[in-house]
Each structure stands twice: as structure tokens, then as C-alpha cells.
Short mmCIF file of C-alpha atoms and ligand atoms in Angstrom, two decimals:
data_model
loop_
_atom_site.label_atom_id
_atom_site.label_comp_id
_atom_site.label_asym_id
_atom_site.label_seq_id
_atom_site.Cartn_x
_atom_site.Cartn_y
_atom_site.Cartn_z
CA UNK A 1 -40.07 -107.00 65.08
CA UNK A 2 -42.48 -104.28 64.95
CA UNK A 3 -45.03 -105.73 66.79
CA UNK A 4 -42.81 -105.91 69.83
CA UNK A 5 -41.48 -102.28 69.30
CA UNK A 6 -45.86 -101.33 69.17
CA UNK A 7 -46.50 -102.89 71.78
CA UNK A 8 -43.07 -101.45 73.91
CA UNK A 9 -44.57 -97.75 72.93
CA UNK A 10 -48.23 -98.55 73.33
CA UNK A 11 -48.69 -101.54 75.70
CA UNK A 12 -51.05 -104.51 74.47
CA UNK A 13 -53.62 -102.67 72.78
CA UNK A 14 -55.77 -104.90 70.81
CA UNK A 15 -54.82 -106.62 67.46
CA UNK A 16 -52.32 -104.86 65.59
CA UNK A 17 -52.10 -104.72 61.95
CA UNK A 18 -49.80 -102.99 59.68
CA UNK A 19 -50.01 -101.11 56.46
CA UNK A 20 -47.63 -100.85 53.87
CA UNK A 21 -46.56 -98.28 51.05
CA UNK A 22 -43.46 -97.84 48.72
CA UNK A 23 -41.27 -95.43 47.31
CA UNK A 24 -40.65 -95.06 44.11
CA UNK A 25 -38.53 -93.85 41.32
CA UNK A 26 -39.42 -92.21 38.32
CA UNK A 27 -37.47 -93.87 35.28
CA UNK A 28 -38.47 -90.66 33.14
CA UNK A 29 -41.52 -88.14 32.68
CA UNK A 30 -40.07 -85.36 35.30
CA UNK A 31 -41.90 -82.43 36.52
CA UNK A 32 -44.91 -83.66 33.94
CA UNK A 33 -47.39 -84.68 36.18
CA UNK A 34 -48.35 -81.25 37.26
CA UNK A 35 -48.60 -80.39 33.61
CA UNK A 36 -51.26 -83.18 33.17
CA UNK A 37 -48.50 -84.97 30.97
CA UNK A 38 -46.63 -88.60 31.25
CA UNK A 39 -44.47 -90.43 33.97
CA UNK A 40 -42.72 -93.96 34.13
CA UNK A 41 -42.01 -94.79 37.50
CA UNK A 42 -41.53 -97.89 39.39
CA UNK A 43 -41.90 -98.55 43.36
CA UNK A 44 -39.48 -99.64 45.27
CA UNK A 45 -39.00 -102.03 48.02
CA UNK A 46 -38.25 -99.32 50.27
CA UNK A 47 -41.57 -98.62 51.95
CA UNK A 48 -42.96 -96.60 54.65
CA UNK A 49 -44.68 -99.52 57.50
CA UNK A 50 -47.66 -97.86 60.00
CA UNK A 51 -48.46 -100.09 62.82
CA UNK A 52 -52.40 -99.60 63.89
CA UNK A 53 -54.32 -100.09 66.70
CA UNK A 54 -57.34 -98.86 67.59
CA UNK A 55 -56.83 -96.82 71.11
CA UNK A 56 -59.74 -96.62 73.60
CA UNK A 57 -59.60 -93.28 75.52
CA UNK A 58 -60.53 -91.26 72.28
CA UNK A 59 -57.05 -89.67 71.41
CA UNK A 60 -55.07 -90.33 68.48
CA UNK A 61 -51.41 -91.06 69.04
CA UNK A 62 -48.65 -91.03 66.54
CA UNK A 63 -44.72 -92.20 66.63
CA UNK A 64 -42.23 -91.81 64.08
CA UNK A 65 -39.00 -94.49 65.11
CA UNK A 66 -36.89 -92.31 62.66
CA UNK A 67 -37.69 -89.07 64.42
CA UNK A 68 -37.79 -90.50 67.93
CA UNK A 69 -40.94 -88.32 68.43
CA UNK A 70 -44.52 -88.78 69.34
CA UNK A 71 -47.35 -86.47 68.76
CA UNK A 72 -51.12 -87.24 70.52
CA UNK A 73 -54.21 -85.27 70.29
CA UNK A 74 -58.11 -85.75 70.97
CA UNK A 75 -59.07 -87.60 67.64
CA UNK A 76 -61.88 -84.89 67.49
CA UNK A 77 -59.42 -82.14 67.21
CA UNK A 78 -57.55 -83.24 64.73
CA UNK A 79 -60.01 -82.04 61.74
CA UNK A 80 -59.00 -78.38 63.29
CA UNK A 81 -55.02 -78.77 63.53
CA UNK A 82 -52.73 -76.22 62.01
CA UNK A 83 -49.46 -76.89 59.71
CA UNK A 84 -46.94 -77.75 62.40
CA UNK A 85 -43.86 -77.98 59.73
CA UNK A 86 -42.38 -81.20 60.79
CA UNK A 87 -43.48 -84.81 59.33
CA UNK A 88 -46.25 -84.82 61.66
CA UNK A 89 -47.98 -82.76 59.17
CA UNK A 90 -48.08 -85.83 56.19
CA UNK A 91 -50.29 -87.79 58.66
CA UNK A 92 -52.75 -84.69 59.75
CA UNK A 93 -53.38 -83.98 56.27
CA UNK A 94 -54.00 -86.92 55.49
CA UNK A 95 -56.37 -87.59 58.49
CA UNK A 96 -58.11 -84.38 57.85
CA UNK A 97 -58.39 -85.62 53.99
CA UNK A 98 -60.04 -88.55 55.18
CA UNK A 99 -62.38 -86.51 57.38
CA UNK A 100 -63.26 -84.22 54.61
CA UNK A 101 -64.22 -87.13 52.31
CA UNK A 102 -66.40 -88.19 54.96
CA UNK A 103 -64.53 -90.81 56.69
CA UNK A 104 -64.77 -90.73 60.57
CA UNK A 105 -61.49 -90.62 62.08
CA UNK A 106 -61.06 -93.56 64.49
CA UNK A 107 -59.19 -93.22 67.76
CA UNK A 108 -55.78 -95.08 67.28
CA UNK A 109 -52.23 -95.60 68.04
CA UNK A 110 -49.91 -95.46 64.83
CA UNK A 111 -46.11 -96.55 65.03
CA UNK A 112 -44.06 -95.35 61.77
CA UNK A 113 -41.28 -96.80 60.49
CA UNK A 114 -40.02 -96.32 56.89
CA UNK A 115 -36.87 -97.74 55.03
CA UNK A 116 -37.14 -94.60 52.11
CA UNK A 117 -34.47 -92.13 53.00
CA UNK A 118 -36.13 -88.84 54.22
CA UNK A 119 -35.07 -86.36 51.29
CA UNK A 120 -33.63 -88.48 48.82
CA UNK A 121 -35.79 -87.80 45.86
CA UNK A 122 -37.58 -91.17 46.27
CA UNK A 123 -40.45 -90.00 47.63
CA UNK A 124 -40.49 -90.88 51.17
CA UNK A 125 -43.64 -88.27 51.72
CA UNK A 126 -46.10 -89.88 49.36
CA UNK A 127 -45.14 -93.26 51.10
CA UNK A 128 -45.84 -91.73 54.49
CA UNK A 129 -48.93 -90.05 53.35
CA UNK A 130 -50.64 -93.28 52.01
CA UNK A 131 -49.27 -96.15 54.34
CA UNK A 132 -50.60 -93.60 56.71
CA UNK A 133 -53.98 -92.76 55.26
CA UNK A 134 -54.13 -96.97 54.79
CA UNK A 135 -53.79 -97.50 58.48
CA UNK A 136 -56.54 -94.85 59.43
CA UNK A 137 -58.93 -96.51 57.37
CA UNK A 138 -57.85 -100.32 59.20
CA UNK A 139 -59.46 -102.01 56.72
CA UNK A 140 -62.29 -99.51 55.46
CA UNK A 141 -62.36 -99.62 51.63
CA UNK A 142 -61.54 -96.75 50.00
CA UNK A 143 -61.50 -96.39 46.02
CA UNK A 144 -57.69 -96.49 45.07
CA UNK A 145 -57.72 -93.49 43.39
CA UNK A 146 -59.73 -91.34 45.38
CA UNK A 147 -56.93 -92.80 47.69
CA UNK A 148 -54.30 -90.93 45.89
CA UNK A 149 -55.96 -88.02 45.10
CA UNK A 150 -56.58 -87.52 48.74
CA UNK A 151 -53.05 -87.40 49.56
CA UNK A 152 -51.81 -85.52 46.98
CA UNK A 153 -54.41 -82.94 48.28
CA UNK A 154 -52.93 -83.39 52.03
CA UNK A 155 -49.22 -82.73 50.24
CA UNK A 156 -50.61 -79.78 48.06
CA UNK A 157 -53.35 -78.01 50.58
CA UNK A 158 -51.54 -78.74 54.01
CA UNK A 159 -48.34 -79.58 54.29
CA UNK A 160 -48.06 -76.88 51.41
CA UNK A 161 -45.90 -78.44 48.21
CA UNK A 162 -48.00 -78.20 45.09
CA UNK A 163 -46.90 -81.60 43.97
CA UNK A 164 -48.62 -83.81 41.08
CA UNK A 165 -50.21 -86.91 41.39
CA UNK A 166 -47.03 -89.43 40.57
CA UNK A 167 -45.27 -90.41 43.58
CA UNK A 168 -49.25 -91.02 45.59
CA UNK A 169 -50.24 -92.46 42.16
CA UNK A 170 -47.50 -94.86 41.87
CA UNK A 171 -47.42 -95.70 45.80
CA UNK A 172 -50.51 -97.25 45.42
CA UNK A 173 -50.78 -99.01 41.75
CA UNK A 174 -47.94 -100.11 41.31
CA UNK A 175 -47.06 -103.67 40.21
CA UNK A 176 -44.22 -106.33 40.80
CA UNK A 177 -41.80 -106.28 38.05
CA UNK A 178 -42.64 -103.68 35.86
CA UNK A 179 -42.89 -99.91 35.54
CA UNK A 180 -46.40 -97.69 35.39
CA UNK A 181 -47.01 -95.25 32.75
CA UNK A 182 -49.59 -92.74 33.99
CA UNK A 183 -51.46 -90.47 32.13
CA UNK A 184 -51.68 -87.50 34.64
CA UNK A 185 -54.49 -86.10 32.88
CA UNK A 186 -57.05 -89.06 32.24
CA UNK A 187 -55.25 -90.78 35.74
CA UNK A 188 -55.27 -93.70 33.36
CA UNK A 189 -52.08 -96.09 34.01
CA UNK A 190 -50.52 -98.54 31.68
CA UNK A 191 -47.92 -101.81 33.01
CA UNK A 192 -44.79 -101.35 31.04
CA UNK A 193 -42.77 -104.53 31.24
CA UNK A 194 -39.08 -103.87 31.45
CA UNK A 195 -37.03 -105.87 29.06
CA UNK A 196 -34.68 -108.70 30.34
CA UNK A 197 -31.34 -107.59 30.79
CA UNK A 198 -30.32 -104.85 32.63
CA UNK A 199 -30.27 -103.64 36.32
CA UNK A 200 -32.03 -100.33 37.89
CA UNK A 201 -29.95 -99.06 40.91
CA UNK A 202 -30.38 -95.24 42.56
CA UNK A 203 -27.68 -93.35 43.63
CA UNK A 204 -28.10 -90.81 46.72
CA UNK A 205 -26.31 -87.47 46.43
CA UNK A 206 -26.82 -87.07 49.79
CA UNK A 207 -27.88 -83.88 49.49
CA UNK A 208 -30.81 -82.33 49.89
CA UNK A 209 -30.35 -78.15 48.62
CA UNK A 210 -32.95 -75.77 50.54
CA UNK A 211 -34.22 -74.13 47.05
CA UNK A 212 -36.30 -77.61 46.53
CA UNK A 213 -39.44 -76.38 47.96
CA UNK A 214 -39.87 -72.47 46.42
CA UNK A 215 -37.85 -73.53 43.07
CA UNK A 216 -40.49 -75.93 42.57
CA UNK A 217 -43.43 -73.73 42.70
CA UNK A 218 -42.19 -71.22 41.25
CA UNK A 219 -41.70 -74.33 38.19
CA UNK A 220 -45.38 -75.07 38.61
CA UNK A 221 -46.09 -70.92 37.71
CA UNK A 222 -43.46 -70.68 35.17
CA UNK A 223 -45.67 -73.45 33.01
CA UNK A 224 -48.64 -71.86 34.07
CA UNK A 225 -47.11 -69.01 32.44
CA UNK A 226 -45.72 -70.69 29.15
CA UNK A 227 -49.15 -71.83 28.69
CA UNK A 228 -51.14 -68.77 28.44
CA UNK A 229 -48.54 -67.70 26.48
CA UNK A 230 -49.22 -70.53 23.83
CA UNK A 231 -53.29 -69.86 24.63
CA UNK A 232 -52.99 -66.72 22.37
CA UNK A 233 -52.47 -69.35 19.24
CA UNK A 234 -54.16 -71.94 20.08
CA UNK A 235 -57.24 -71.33 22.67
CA UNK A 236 -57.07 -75.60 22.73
CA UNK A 237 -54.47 -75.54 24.69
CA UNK A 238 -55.02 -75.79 28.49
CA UNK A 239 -51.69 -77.33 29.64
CA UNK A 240 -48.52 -77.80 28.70
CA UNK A 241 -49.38 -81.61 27.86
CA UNK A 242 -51.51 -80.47 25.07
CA UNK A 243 -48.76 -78.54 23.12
CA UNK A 244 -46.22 -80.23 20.68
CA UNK A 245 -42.72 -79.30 19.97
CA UNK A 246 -43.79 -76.79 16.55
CA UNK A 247 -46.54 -75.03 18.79
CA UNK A 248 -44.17 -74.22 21.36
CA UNK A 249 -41.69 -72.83 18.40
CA UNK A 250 -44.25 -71.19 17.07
CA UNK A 251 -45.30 -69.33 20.45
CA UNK A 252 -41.90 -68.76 21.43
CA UNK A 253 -41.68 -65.30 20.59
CA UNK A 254 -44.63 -64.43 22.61
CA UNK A 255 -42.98 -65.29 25.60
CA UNK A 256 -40.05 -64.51 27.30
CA UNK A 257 -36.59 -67.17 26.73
CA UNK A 258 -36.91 -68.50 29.91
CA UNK A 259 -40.53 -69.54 29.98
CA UNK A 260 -39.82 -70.77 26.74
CA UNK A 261 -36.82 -72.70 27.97
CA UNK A 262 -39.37 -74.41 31.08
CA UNK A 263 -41.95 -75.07 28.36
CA UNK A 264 -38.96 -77.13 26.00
CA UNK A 265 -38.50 -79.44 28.91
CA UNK A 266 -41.88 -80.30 30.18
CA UNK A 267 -43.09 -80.70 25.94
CA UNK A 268 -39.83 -82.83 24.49
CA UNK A 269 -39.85 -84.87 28.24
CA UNK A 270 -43.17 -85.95 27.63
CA UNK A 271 -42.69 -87.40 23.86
CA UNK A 272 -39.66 -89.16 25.39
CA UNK A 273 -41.88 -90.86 28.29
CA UNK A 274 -43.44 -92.04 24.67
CA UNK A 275 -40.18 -92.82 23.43
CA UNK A 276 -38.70 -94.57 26.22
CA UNK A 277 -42.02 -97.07 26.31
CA UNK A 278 -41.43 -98.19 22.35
CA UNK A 279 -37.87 -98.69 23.18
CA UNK A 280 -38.88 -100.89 26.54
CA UNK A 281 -41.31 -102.75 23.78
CA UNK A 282 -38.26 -103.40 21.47
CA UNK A 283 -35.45 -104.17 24.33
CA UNK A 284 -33.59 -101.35 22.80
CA UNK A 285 -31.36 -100.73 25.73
CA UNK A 286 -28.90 -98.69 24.08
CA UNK A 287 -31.80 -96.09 23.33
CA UNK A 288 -33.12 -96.75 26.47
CA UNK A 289 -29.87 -95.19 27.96
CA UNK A 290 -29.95 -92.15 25.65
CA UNK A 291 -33.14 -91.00 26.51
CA UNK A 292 -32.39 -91.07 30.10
CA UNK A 293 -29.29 -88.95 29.60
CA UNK A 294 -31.38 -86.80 27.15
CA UNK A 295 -33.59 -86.12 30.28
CA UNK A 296 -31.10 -85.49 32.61
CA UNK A 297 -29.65 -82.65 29.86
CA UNK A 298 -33.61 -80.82 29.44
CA UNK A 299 -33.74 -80.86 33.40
CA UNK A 300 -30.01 -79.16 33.84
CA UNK A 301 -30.05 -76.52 31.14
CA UNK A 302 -33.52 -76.13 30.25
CA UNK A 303 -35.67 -76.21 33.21
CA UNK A 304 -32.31 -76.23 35.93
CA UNK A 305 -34.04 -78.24 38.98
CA UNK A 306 -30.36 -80.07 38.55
CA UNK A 307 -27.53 -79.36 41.23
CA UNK A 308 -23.37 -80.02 40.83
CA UNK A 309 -23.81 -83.18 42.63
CA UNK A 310 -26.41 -84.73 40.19
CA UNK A 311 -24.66 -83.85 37.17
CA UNK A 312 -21.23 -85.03 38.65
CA UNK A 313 -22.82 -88.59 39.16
CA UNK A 314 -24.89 -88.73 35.61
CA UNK A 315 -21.66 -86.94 33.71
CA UNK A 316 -19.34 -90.13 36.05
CA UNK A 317 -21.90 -92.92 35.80
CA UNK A 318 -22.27 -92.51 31.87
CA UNK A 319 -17.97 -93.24 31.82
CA UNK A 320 -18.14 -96.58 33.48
CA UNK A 321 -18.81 -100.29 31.80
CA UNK A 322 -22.24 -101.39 31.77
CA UNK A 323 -23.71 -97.98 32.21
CA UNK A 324 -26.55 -97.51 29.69
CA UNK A 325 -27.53 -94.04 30.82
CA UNK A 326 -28.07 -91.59 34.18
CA UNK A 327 -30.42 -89.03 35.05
CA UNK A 328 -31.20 -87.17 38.27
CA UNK A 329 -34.97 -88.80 39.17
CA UNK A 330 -37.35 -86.50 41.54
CA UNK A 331 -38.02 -82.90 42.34
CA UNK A 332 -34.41 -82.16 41.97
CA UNK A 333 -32.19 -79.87 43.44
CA UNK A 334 -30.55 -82.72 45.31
CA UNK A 335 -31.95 -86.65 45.88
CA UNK A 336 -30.77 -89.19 43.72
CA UNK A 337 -30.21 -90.21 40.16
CA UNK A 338 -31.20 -93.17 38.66
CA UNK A 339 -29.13 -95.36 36.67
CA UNK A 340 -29.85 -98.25 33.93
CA UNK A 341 -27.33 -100.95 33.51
CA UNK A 342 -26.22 -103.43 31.74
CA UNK A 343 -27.41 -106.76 34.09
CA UNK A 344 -24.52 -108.08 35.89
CA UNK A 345 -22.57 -104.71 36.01
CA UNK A 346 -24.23 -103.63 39.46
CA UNK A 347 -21.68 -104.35 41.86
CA UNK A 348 -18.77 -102.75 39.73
CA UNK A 349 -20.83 -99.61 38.85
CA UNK A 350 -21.85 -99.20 42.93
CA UNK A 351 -18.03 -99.40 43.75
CA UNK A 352 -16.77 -97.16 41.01
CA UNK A 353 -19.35 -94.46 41.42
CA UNK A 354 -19.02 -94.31 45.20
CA UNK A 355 -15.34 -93.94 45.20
CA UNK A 356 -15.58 -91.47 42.81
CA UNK A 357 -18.35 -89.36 44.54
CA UNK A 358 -16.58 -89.24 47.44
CA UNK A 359 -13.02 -88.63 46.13
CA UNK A 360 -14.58 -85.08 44.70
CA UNK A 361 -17.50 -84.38 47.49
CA UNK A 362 -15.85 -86.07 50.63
CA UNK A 363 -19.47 -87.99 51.42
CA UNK A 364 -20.12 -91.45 50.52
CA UNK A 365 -23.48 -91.52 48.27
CA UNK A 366 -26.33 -94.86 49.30
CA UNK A 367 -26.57 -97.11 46.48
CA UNK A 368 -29.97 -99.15 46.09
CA UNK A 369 -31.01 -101.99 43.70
CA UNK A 370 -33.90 -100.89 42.11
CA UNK A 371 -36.69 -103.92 41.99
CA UNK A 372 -40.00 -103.17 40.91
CA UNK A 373 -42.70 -103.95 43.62
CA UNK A 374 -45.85 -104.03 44.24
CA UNK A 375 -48.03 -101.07 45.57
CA UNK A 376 -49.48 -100.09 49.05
CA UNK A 377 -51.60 -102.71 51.05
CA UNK A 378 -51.83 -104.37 54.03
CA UNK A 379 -48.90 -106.17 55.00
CA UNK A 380 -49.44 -109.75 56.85
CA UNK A 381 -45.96 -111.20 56.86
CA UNK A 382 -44.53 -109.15 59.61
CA UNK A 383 -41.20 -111.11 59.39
CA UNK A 384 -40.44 -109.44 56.22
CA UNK A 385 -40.53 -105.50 57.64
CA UNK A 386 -37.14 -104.60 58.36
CA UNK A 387 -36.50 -104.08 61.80
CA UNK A 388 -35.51 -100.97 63.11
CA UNK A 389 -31.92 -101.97 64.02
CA UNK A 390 -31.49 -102.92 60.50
CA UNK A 391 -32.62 -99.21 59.85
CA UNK A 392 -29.88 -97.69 61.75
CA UNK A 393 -27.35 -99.89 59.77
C1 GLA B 401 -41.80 -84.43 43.17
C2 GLA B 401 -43.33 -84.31 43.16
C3 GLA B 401 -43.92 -85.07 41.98
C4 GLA B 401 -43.24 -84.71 40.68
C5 GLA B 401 -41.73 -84.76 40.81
C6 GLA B 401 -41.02 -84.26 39.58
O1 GLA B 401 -41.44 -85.74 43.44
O2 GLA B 401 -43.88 -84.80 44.36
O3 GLA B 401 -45.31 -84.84 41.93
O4 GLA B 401 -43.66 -83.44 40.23
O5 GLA B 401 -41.27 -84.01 41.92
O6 GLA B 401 -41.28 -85.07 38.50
#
């Protein structure tokens, strides 16, 4: 139980209450939030748990069960902390977030413990970040999307990844049993109800390539780029949400074949966030598929955030029964794809595509069942948060 593992790091401090946020998985809409476009993800029941209690000698005291590391400091120092580089650096920023937005950071003892593989595309980070910035607060209300906006800010401004607003976004709005359609611009969200019929289940490459980080800024300046490219046409045009597929043809020239390339990804991938919806609306499953694998082709050859071990489990997933379609979900570079399936087909697909990864890569890939949950928020039934055992497998 995690109460007994708190109170085996911390003693009996006082009461003890726990905050919980997901991960997620983008269905499709990839590397459009920072271009103020469309995304369709869905949390998962992997989640990120922070056990709080308030501590009373002033200091503010942090343990991560996956790490096996603590970190303390004076709670009045921790508005001047540096960047440290590890994943003690998701709960300062958030803390000095907090601080910044004029909430006064409270003494406490925090106990981590998070079932969302660290690296896996699934967006372990964002869960940290908010279950975190939930378990600071203990109960102080905070607006739920000045919620999100602070961590992204903490992700972008101090631990350094100039990330869009999905994965915080979704962490905290999401809702059982259905996927969220954001509008990264207006921060608007829409409940997409999945049709009856088919299963979602991730697959984990296991791998995790070092290029993730720079490769994806240098993605974020690349459509900066592309855009003031298409500016000298249309002076409208602020981001690449704002630019359709015969404005980017027609501004092609003006820029060079790989900005162009970028700027075909991030413009067709956000009409088929549109396209993927209508389909949802009409249970077309088989179109459902399509678009997936349509995605997974724009990220590999047009904006290349893909890696060998991605496209080896869309190019294998898309050959076996029941397999709708594949794409890699994420940042890329690594993580996991995500797969839609044909309901009932689960258990044959997770055998097939795990022999087969590890027949040509020699590492056996995680599988997950993909269920739609709800977003972040305090979590009362303490019987249902895995224990830590169960974590170790
Ligand atoms: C990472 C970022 C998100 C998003 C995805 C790509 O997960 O944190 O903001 O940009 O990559 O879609």
C-alpha cells in the first residue's frame, strides 16, 4: 500500500492524501499542438500517484520509488533552484510555477510512484508534472487550465523541452471512455466517443534514441520557419494551423524542400485529426485504420521523428488479423506505437507482434490495453494504486 511505504520513508506525519494523474496516448494530431493545431488523445490508466503530507520543520522532501532517490531542500529555497537534469527537475518546475502564479509553497513530504514507463512516448513527464503540482496545492483550487498551462511552462522554461500543451492538457481533462479533441489554439476540448467495437493497445519499442530532445526543437524551428515562409503570401497566417494544403503548395517554392516537407506533415495531420473524428462519428473503422497508418507515413518520410523500430512494428502490426491500423504515437524517435483493433483480436495481436519484435530486435516490446480514463484528481481509494511490488513485475 502506499500509505505504509509513506509512512516507512517519512514516519507518521499527519494525514496523508494522494494525488493522481494519467498518461496518455495520442490516437492522432502529432507534433500539432505546438503549431496551435489539433490532437486526439486519450489517458490512460497508467498514472503517476504523489503521496502528500504536510512536513513541519519547513523543508520540502521529495522521493521517487522508481529512482530509489530522495531530494530535500528548505521550502524557501526552492523558488531559487537550478536545472539539476534528473526527474527531480519536473517537480521544481512545477513548484516554482506554482510560486510564480502566486501560490505559497507549503512545507511537505511527497512520495512518487508512477505505473507510465519512463520514456515510452506515453508521457510519463506531464503525469509527473501535474500529479505533482496537484499534491503541492493539497487541496487548494486551482483553475484546470491555468493548471496545465503551468506545467507545460515548468516542461518548456525549466526542465528545458519546448513541448505543447497535449500531454498536461489531456492529463488533466480527460474523460472515462472516450478520447479529447483539443484545439491547441482556442485550448477548447471536445469528448469524442469511440465507436463500439474495437480495442486500443500500445506497443513499447523499448527504445528510447538520444536525438528525441534536440530533433524536436529543432521541429518546433523548422515550422517556425515554414511559416514565415508562407507569411510572404498570406500576412494571415501566424501558424502552421492556419494554412491549408493549396497555401502550402502555393508557398512551396519560397522555401526550401525540407521545410516544405515539415510543413506537409503538421498541415495534412491536422485535417486528418478532422478526418479521424467524422469517421469515429460514423463507426467507420476501416477508415479509422487508414488514417492512422496515413499518419504514421507523414511522420516517417515527411517530418522523420520515426525510428527502424517504429516502422518495423506499424509495417508488422498492419499484416496481422484484426489490425485496423498502426502508427508510432508521441515525440518519436523511439516510445511506442499505438494500435486500433478489431475487438476481440487483442490477445492474438499482443502475441504475434511480440514474437515478432523480438525475433528481429532481440528485446521483448510491453504491450498495454489502452482504456480511456478519467483525468488527474485526488485519489481516495488507495486500494486501487498499484503497489510498488506490482511495479517491479
Ligand atoms: C511530446 C510533447 C507534446 C507533443 C508530442 C508530439 O509528447 O510533449 O507536446 O508535441 O510530443 O505530438
Amino acid at each position: 500500500m502506499i500509505l505504509e511505504s509513506f509512512h516507512r520513508r517519512y514516519g507518521n506525519e499527519r494525514a496523508v492524501r494522494v494525488f493522481r494523474a494519467p498518461g496518455r496516448v495520442n490516437l492522432i494530431g502529432e507534433h500539432t499542438d505546438y503549431n496551435l493545431g489539433f490532437v486526439l488523445p486519450i489517458a490512460l490508466d497508467l498514472a503517476c500517484f504523489v503521496a502528500s503530507a504536510d512536513s513541519s520543520d519547513g523543508r520540502l522532501r521529495i522521493y521517487s520509488e522508481e529512482k530509489k532517490q530522495s531530494r530535500e531542500w528548505p521550502a524557501e529555497e526552492v523558488a531559487r533552484l537550478k536545472r539539476s537534469g534528473d526527474w527531480s527537475d519536473y517537480v521544481v518546475g512545477v513548484a516554482q510555477e506554482l510560486i510564480r502564479a502566486g501560490y505559497r509553497l507549503e512545507p511537505k513530504s511527497l512520495l512518487i510512484r508512477s505505473t507510465v514507463p519512463e520514456g515510452s512516448g506515453l508521457s510519463s513527464s506531464a503525469s509527473l508534472e501535474v500529479s505533482s503540482a496537484l499534491a503541492l496545492l493539497t487541496g487548494r483550487q486551482i483553475p484546470p487550465l491555468e493548471l496545465a498551462k503551468l506545467c507545460q511552462r515548468a516542461e518548456v522554461d525549466f526542465v528545458g523541452l519546448p513541448c505543447g500543451i497535449m500531454d498536461q492538457y489531456v492529463s488533466i481533462f480527460a474523460r472515462e471512455h472516450a478520447a479529447l479533441k483539443i484545439d491547441c489554439r482556442s485550448l477548447e476540448n471536445q469528448t469524442v466517443e469511440l465507436p463500439d467495437g474495437i480495442e486500443i493497445m500500445a506497443v513499447n519499442s523499448m527504445v528510447k534514441h538520444a536525438l528525441g530532445q534536440s530533433a524536436y526543437k529543432e521541429r518546433t524551428e523548422q515550422c517556425a520557419e515554414a511559416v514565415a515562409a508562407i507569411r510572404r503570401l498570406d500576412s494571415k497566417v501566424s501558424s502552421l494551423r492556419d494554412v491549408t494544403v493549396p497555401l502550402l503548395e502555393a508557398a512551396s517554392e519560397t522555401m526550401p524542400k525540407l521545410i516544405a516537407r515539415r510543413a506537409r506533415h503538421v498541415v495534412t495531420e491536422n485535417e486528418r485529426v478532422g478526418l479521424f473524428v467524422n469517421a469515429c462519428a460514423r463507426a467507420d473503422l476501416d477508415r479509422m485504420g487508414q488514417l492512422l497508418v496515413e499518419s504514421h507515413l507523414s511522420l516517417q518520410h515527411d517530418y522523420e521523428v520515426s525510428c527502424p523500430e517504429l516502422d518495423f512494428l506499424v509495417d508488422t502490426a498492419v499484416g496481422i488479423g484484426g489490425v485496423l491500423g498502426a502508427r508510432m504515437t508521441g515525440g518519436g524517435f523511439g516510445g511506442c506505437t499505438v494500435n486500433l483493433l478489431r475487438e476481440g483480436t487483442g490477445e492474438r495481436f499482443g502475441n504475434a507482434i511480440v514474437s515478432a519484435y523480438e525475433g528481429r530486435f532481440g528485446v521483448v516490446p510491453q504491450v498495454f490495453e489502452c482504456y480511456p480514463s478519467r483525468g488527474a484528481g485526488e485519489e481516495k481509494n488507495f486500494e486501487s494504486i498499484p503497489s510498488s511490488a506490482a511495479l517491479r513485475g
